Tab-separated table of C-alpha atoms in Angstrom:
chain	number	residue	atom	x	y	z
A	32	MET	CA	-27.974	290.372	164.422
A	33	LEU	CA	-28.850	289.145	160.999
A	34	LEU	CA	-30.015	292.822	160.037
A	35	PHE	CA	-26.866	294.270	161.336
A	36	ARG	CA	-24.628	292.216	159.418
A	37	LEU	CA	-26.554	293.060	155.710
A	38	PHE	CA	-26.192	296.512	156.003
A	39	SER	CA	-22.594	295.493	157.026
A	40	LYS	CA	-22.238	293.978	153.472
A	41	LEU	CA	-23.342	297.440	151.653
A	42	PRO	CA	-20.205	299.431	150.075
A	43	LEU	CA	-18.641	301.670	152.546
A	44	LYS	CA	-19.272	304.596	150.161
A	45	VAL	CA	-22.991	303.928	150.206
A	46	LEU	CA	-22.541	303.569	154.117
A	47	PHE	CA	-21.249	306.870	153.926
A	48	VAL	CA	-24.558	308.711	152.418
A	49	PHE	CA	-26.659	307.632	155.616
A	50	SER	CA	-23.341	309.135	158.365
A	51	ASP	CA	-24.428	312.010	155.863
A	52	LEU	CA	-27.453	312.102	157.428
A	53	PHE	CA	-26.402	311.529	160.734
A	54	TYR	CA	-24.385	314.024	160.728
A	55	LEU	CA	-27.311	316.703	159.642
A	56	LEU	CA	-29.779	315.170	162.923
A	57	ALA	CA	-27.041	314.704	165.199
A	58	TYR	CA	-25.200	317.986	165.139
A	59	TYR	CA	-28.179	320.239	163.475
A	60	ILE	CA	-32.109	319.310	164.383
A	61	ILE	CA	-31.556	316.738	168.043
A	62	GLY	CA	-27.774	318.868	168.807
A	63	TYR	CA	-26.525	315.070	170.316
A	64	ARG	CA	-24.627	315.964	173.469
A	65	LYS	CA	-24.146	319.519	172.091
A	66	LYS	CA	-23.130	321.601	175.596
A	67	ILE	CA	-21.005	318.883	176.692
A	68	VAL	CA	-18.876	318.938	173.079
A	69	LEU	CA	-18.728	322.836	172.834
A	70	SER	CA	-17.550	322.663	176.955
A	71	ASN	CA	-15.134	320.100	176.565
A	72	ILE	CA	-13.783	322.089	173.328
A	73	LYS	CA	-13.812	325.393	174.573
A	74	HIS	CA	-11.895	324.460	178.141
A	75	ALA	CA	-9.599	322.378	176.304
A	76	PHE	CA	-8.161	325.115	173.718
A	77	PRO	CA	-9.294	328.466	175.435
A	78	GLU	CA	-7.277	330.359	172.578
A	79	LYS	CA	-9.415	329.830	169.891
A	80	SER	CA	-11.994	331.514	168.874
A	81	ASP	CA	-16.344	330.522	168.806
A	82	ALA	CA	-16.189	330.391	165.279
A	83	GLU	CA	-13.177	328.415	165.141
A	84	ILE	CA	-14.770	325.785	168.549
A	85	LYS	CA	-17.415	325.549	166.525
A	86	THR	CA	-15.050	324.600	163.070
A	87	ILE	CA	-13.740	321.625	165.860
A	88	ALA	CA	-17.221	320.720	166.762
A	89	ARG	CA	-18.678	320.216	163.016
A	90	LYS	CA	-15.815	318.308	162.233
A	91	PHE	CA	-15.983	315.862	164.965
A	92	TYR	CA	-19.660	315.192	164.569
A	93	ARG	CA	-18.350	314.032	161.214
A	94	ASN	CA	-16.185	312.011	162.542
A	95	PHE	CA	-18.267	310.904	164.881
A	96	THR	CA	-20.609	309.455	162.533
A	97	ASP	CA	-18.476	308.144	159.983
A	98	SER	CA	-17.528	305.993	162.497
A	99	MET	CA	-20.457	304.612	163.011
A	100	ALA	CA	-21.153	303.777	159.621
A	101	GLU	CA	-17.362	302.278	159.544
A	102	THR	CA	-17.389	299.867	162.198
A	103	ILE	CA	-20.916	298.283	161.360
A	104	LYS	CA	-19.062	297.838	158.324
A	105	LEU	CA	-15.792	296.336	160.347
A	106	LEU	CA	-18.781	293.679	161.181
A	107	THR	CA	-17.840	291.951	157.407
A	108	MET	CA	-15.076	294.023	155.896
A	109	GLY	CA	-12.308	291.600	154.286
A	110	ARG	CA	-8.667	291.557	156.193
A	111	LYS	CA	-7.316	293.623	152.627
A	112	GLU	CA	-9.910	296.114	152.865
A	113	LEU	CA	-9.100	296.230	156.727
A	114	HIS	CA	-5.702	296.466	156.286
A	115	ARG	CA	-5.706	299.740	153.298
A	116	ARG	CA	-8.112	301.420	155.517
A	117	PHE	CA	-6.400	300.754	159.034
A	118	VAL	CA	-2.696	302.114	158.091
A	119	THR	CA	-0.147	300.556	160.992
A	120	LYS	CA	3.383	302.324	161.232
A	121	ASN	CA	5.964	300.442	163.374
A	122	ALA	CA	3.637	297.267	163.792
A	123	ASN	CA	6.850	295.164	164.691
A	124	LEU	CA	7.256	297.385	167.850
A	125	VAL	CA	4.571	294.999	168.919
A	126	THR	CA	5.086	291.882	166.905
A	127	ASP	CA	8.423	291.167	167.422
A	128	ASN	CA	7.956	291.433	170.754
A	129	VAL	CA	5.009	289.265	170.919
A	130	ASP	CA	6.712	287.096	168.789
A	131	ASN	CA	9.932	287.202	171.192
A	132	GLY	CA	7.765	285.397	174.354
A	133	GLU	CA	6.764	288.766	175.887
A	134	ILE	CA	4.059	291.128	176.995
A	135	VAL	CA	3.287	294.173	175.440
A	136	ILE	CA	0.806	297.144	176.783
A	137	GLY	CA	-0.751	299.475	174.026
A	138	MET	CA	-1.769	302.868	175.866
A	139	CYS	CA	-4.695	304.452	173.629
A	140	GLY	CA	-6.857	307.523	173.868
A	141	HIS	CA	-10.358	307.704	172.085
A	142	PHE	CA	-10.047	308.328	168.982
A	143	PHE	CA	-11.697	307.732	166.011
A	144	ASN	CA	-12.135	305.106	164.810
A	145	TRP	CA	-10.122	303.148	167.031
A	146	GLU	CA	-12.374	300.175	167.171
A	147	GLY	CA	-10.717	299.959	163.526
A	148	HIS	CA	-8.149	300.240	165.325
A	149	LEU	CA	-8.434	297.154	167.886
A	150	LEU	CA	-9.641	294.896	164.862
A	151	THR	CA	-6.530	295.920	162.022
A	152	ALA	CA	-4.400	295.133	166.272
A	153	SER	CA	-5.908	291.981	166.378
A	154	SER	CA	-5.958	290.694	162.672
A	155	LYS	CA	-2.094	291.120	163.251
A	156	VAL	CA	-1.120	289.355	166.540
A	157	GLY	CA	-5.073	286.893	166.479
A	158	GLU	CA	-5.463	285.430	169.961
A	159	LYS	CA	-2.673	287.066	171.219
A	160	CYS	CA	-4.673	290.305	171.580
A	161	GLU	CA	-6.072	290.971	174.610
A	162	THR	CA	-8.672	294.153	174.690
A	163	VAL	CA	-9.153	295.360	178.439
A	164	TYR	CA	-13.457	296.866	178.167
A	165	THR	CA	-16.104	297.621	179.970
A	166	LYS	CA	-19.034	296.049	179.263
A	167	LEU	CA	-22.177	297.268	177.870
A	168	SER	CA	-25.343	297.388	179.536
A	169	ALA	CA	-26.908	296.726	176.107
A	170	PRO	CA	-27.387	292.898	175.339
A	171	PHE	CA	-27.457	292.962	172.099
A	172	PHE	CA	-25.310	296.211	171.692
A	173	GLU	CA	-22.503	293.909	173.786
A	174	LYS	CA	-22.978	290.470	171.652
A	175	LEU	CA	-22.335	292.600	168.542
A	176	MET	CA	-19.138	294.179	169.251
A	177	LYS	CA	-18.190	291.216	170.637
A	178	SER	CA	-19.121	289.454	167.421
A	179	MET	CA	-17.230	292.220	165.236
A	180	ARG	CA	-14.002	293.043	167.614
A	181	CYS	CA	-13.266	289.035	168.185
A	182	ARG	CA	-13.060	288.264	164.476
A	183	PHE	CA	-9.895	287.673	164.615
A	184	GLY	CA	-9.230	286.306	167.707
A	185	ALA	CA	-8.835	288.710	169.591
A	186	ILE	CA	-9.375	288.354	173.538
A	187	LEU	CA	-12.160	290.356	175.478
A	188	THR	CA	-11.330	290.804	179.271
A	189	GLU	CA	-13.845	292.781	181.395
A	190	ARG	CA	-12.099	295.628	182.951
A	191	LYS	CA	-13.382	294.422	186.393
A	192	SER	CA	-11.965	291.201	185.791
A	193	PHE	CA	-8.784	292.134	183.970
A	194	GLN	CA	-6.478	291.473	187.690
A	195	ARG	CA	-7.029	288.754	187.972
A	196	THR	CA	-7.087	287.676	184.650
A	197	PHE	CA	-3.107	288.909	183.760
A	198	LEU	CA	-2.255	287.516	187.156
A	199	ARG	CA	-3.211	283.834	186.183
A	200	ASN	CA	-1.826	284.771	182.181
A	201	ARG	CA	1.642	286.310	183.474
A	202	ASN	CA	3.743	284.524	181.332
A	203	LYS	CA	1.403	284.397	178.702
A	204	PRO	CA	2.599	286.410	175.603
A	205	ARG	CA	0.058	289.343	173.599
A	206	LEU	CA	-0.301	292.724	173.086
A	207	ILE	CA	-2.627	294.083	176.099
A	208	VAL	CA	-4.380	296.809	175.058
A	209	LEU	CA	-6.000	299.666	177.480
A	210	ALA	CA	-8.207	303.077	177.074
A	211	ALA	CA	-5.787	305.027	179.177
A	212	ASP	CA	-8.316	308.318	179.038
A	213	GLN	CA	-11.569	306.632	180.430
A	214	ARG	CA	-12.455	308.087	183.530
A	215	PRO	CA	-12.183	306.182	186.598
A	216	ASN	CA	-15.090	305.066	188.879
A	217	LEU	CA	-15.654	307.282	192.519
A	218	SER	CA	-14.543	303.468	194.188
A	219	ASP	CA	-11.021	303.303	191.673
A	220	ILE	CA	-7.942	305.003	193.196
A	221	ARG	CA	-6.586	307.613	190.567
A	222	TYR	CA	-4.040	309.957	189.394
A	223	TRP	CA	-5.296	313.634	189.356
A	224	THR	CA	-3.117	315.591	186.829
A	225	PRO	CA	-3.678	318.745	184.654
A	226	PHE	CA	-5.030	316.829	181.527
A	227	MET	CA	-6.105	319.287	178.198
A	228	ASN	CA	-6.231	322.745	180.544
A	229	ARG	CA	-8.364	320.787	183.537
A	230	GLU	CA	-7.718	318.187	186.535
A	231	THR	CA	-8.219	315.628	185.519
A	232	ALA	CA	-8.577	311.659	187.059
A	233	PHE	CA	-6.575	309.097	185.204
A	234	PHE	CA	-6.010	304.941	185.819
A	235	GLU	CA	-2.063	303.764	186.454
A	236	GLY	CA	-2.870	300.376	185.656
A	237	GLY	CA	-0.389	299.943	182.561
A	238	GLU	CA	1.977	301.937	184.725
A	239	LYS	CA	1.590	299.269	187.424
A	240	LEU	CA	1.738	296.179	185.362
A	241	ALA	CA	4.644	298.100	183.034
A	242	LYS	CA	6.434	298.989	185.739
A	243	LYS	CA	6.031	295.282	187.784
A	244	PHE	CA	6.809	292.896	185.225
A	245	ASN	CA	9.020	294.992	183.376
A	246	THR	CA	7.168	295.095	179.933
A	247	LYS	CA	7.260	297.755	177.066
A	248	VAL	CA	4.531	300.218	176.424
A	249	ILE	CA	3.869	301.167	172.857
A	250	TYR	CA	1.426	304.332	172.117
A	251	ALA	CA	-0.227	304.952	169.168
A	252	HIS	CA	-0.461	308.376	167.250
A	253	THR	CA	-3.733	308.343	164.937
A	254	SER	CA	-4.180	310.540	161.657
A	255	LYS	CA	-7.052	310.382	159.177
A	256	PRO	CA	-5.628	311.722	155.655
A	257	LYS	CA	-9.095	311.365	153.795
A	258	ARG	CA	-12.695	310.294	154.902
A	259	GLY	CA	-12.481	306.367	155.680
A	260	HIS	CA	-8.608	306.338	155.677
A	261	TYR	CA	-6.600	306.174	159.366
A	262	VAL	CA	-3.169	305.949	160.386
A	263	PHE	CA	-2.209	304.967	163.229
A	264	GLU	CA	1.797	305.248	163.935
A	265	TYR	CA	3.448	303.031	166.984
A	266	GLN	CA	6.223	304.664	168.679
A	267	VAL	CA	7.550	303.568	172.821
A	268	LEU	CA	5.924	305.363	175.188
A	269	SER	CA	7.932	303.273	177.716
A	270	GLN	CA	10.208	300.354	178.510
A	271	PRO	CA	12.101	298.525	180.665
A	272	PRO	CA	14.250	298.969	183.139
A	273	TYR	CA	12.334	300.966	185.145
A	274	LEU	CA	14.702	301.327	188.082
A	275	ASP	CA	15.353	305.097	187.815
A	276	HIS	CA	11.359	306.203	186.609
A	277	GLU	CA	9.081	308.597	188.605
A	278	PRO	CA	6.579	307.927	190.250
A	279	HIS	CA	3.393	308.207	187.525
A	280	SER	CA	6.282	309.099	185.097
A	281	ILE	CA	4.884	306.536	182.447
A	282	THR	CA	1.315	307.591	182.676
A	283	ASP	CA	2.667	311.208	182.148
A	284	LYS	CA	4.633	310.171	179.435
A	285	PHE	CA	0.822	309.274	177.711
A	286	ILE	CA	-0.867	312.472	178.636
A	287	SER	CA	1.757	314.171	177.326
A	288	LEU	CA	1.273	312.217	173.559
A	289	LEU	CA	-2.357	311.824	174.497
A	290	GLU	CA	-2.709	315.726	174.488
A	291	LYS	CA	0.407	316.332	171.248
A	292	ASN	CA	-2.212	314.168	169.111
A	293	ILE	CA	-5.088	315.654	170.298
A	294	ARG	CA	-4.575	319.438	169.031
A	295	ALA	CA	-2.772	318.131	166.486
A	296	GLU	CA	-5.744	316.665	165.016
A	297	PRO	CA	-9.147	317.557	167.919
A	298	SER	CA	-12.022	317.057	166.173
A	299	LEU	CA	-10.204	313.121	166.008
A	300	TYR	CA	-11.303	313.368	170.302
A	301	LEU	CA	-14.367	311.997	171.680
A	302	TRP	CA	-15.649	315.023	172.551
A	303	SER	CA	-19.349	313.948	173.460
A	304	HIS	CA	-17.949	312.071	176.429
A	305	ASN	CA	-18.096	314.207	180.274
A	306	ARG	CA	-15.199	313.182	180.830
A	307	TRP	CA	-14.681	316.432	183.111
A	308	LYS	CA	-17.593	315.491	185.343
A	309	GLN	CA	-16.232	314.530	187.930
A	310	LYS	CA	-13.578	317.059	190.264
A	311	LYS	CA	-10.599	317.040	192.285
A	312	PRO	CA	-11.680	316.127	195.452
């Protein structure tokens, strides 16, 4: 842990030198999950040529290794630098509601750098930010990521215990962050629908909570204007009353915004995740 913290003290431009080396290693030498990355991008963009697919893949690996360097830096990055590098637009859509005693659900996708986004959000609402996450199998990295994510008071809740925790704290105003594009486990109830040209399974926990407890749902459009800098622009995905909403309405809107975001900046999405491993029965 101490070694990572000492490494984190280095300027980000120095950490990016290591990122450049890891990029060459990951893309050209090891080929880390390269078949999965290229296959996922090709399925998502069948209209693009092989040269265009490879360009997106190379940019993805650049963003992937950059995010590793940035995440290490997040262990010690000051609040001022954090807000300069990770800009949130329309953050009042969250803070105003939380300050008014309400629960807001943030449905997010896996865009780089989501760790910086989470930390920035928690820096604005502190302990009123609850992130639902999947526990890492390696105890050391679990402890390391918890240390980074909770720097500004955020609460981490394991996915398996979230439903129970939510019911216990259903009257507590806060931002609840859900990575709504994760692949459900085989035992989970899932909703199958087209996503990036393939039938895909989605959780609907966010939709069920929003409709049952009449909460506003927020989406953050992610962009990367330059290296080491991100913009997260918040918009209302859905809000009560939900009396006239069709089934899956919130999830479908999330998927629509997610696809729009991916098509705008495809290299920012996590293509190395084997998202389409499961096939629709």
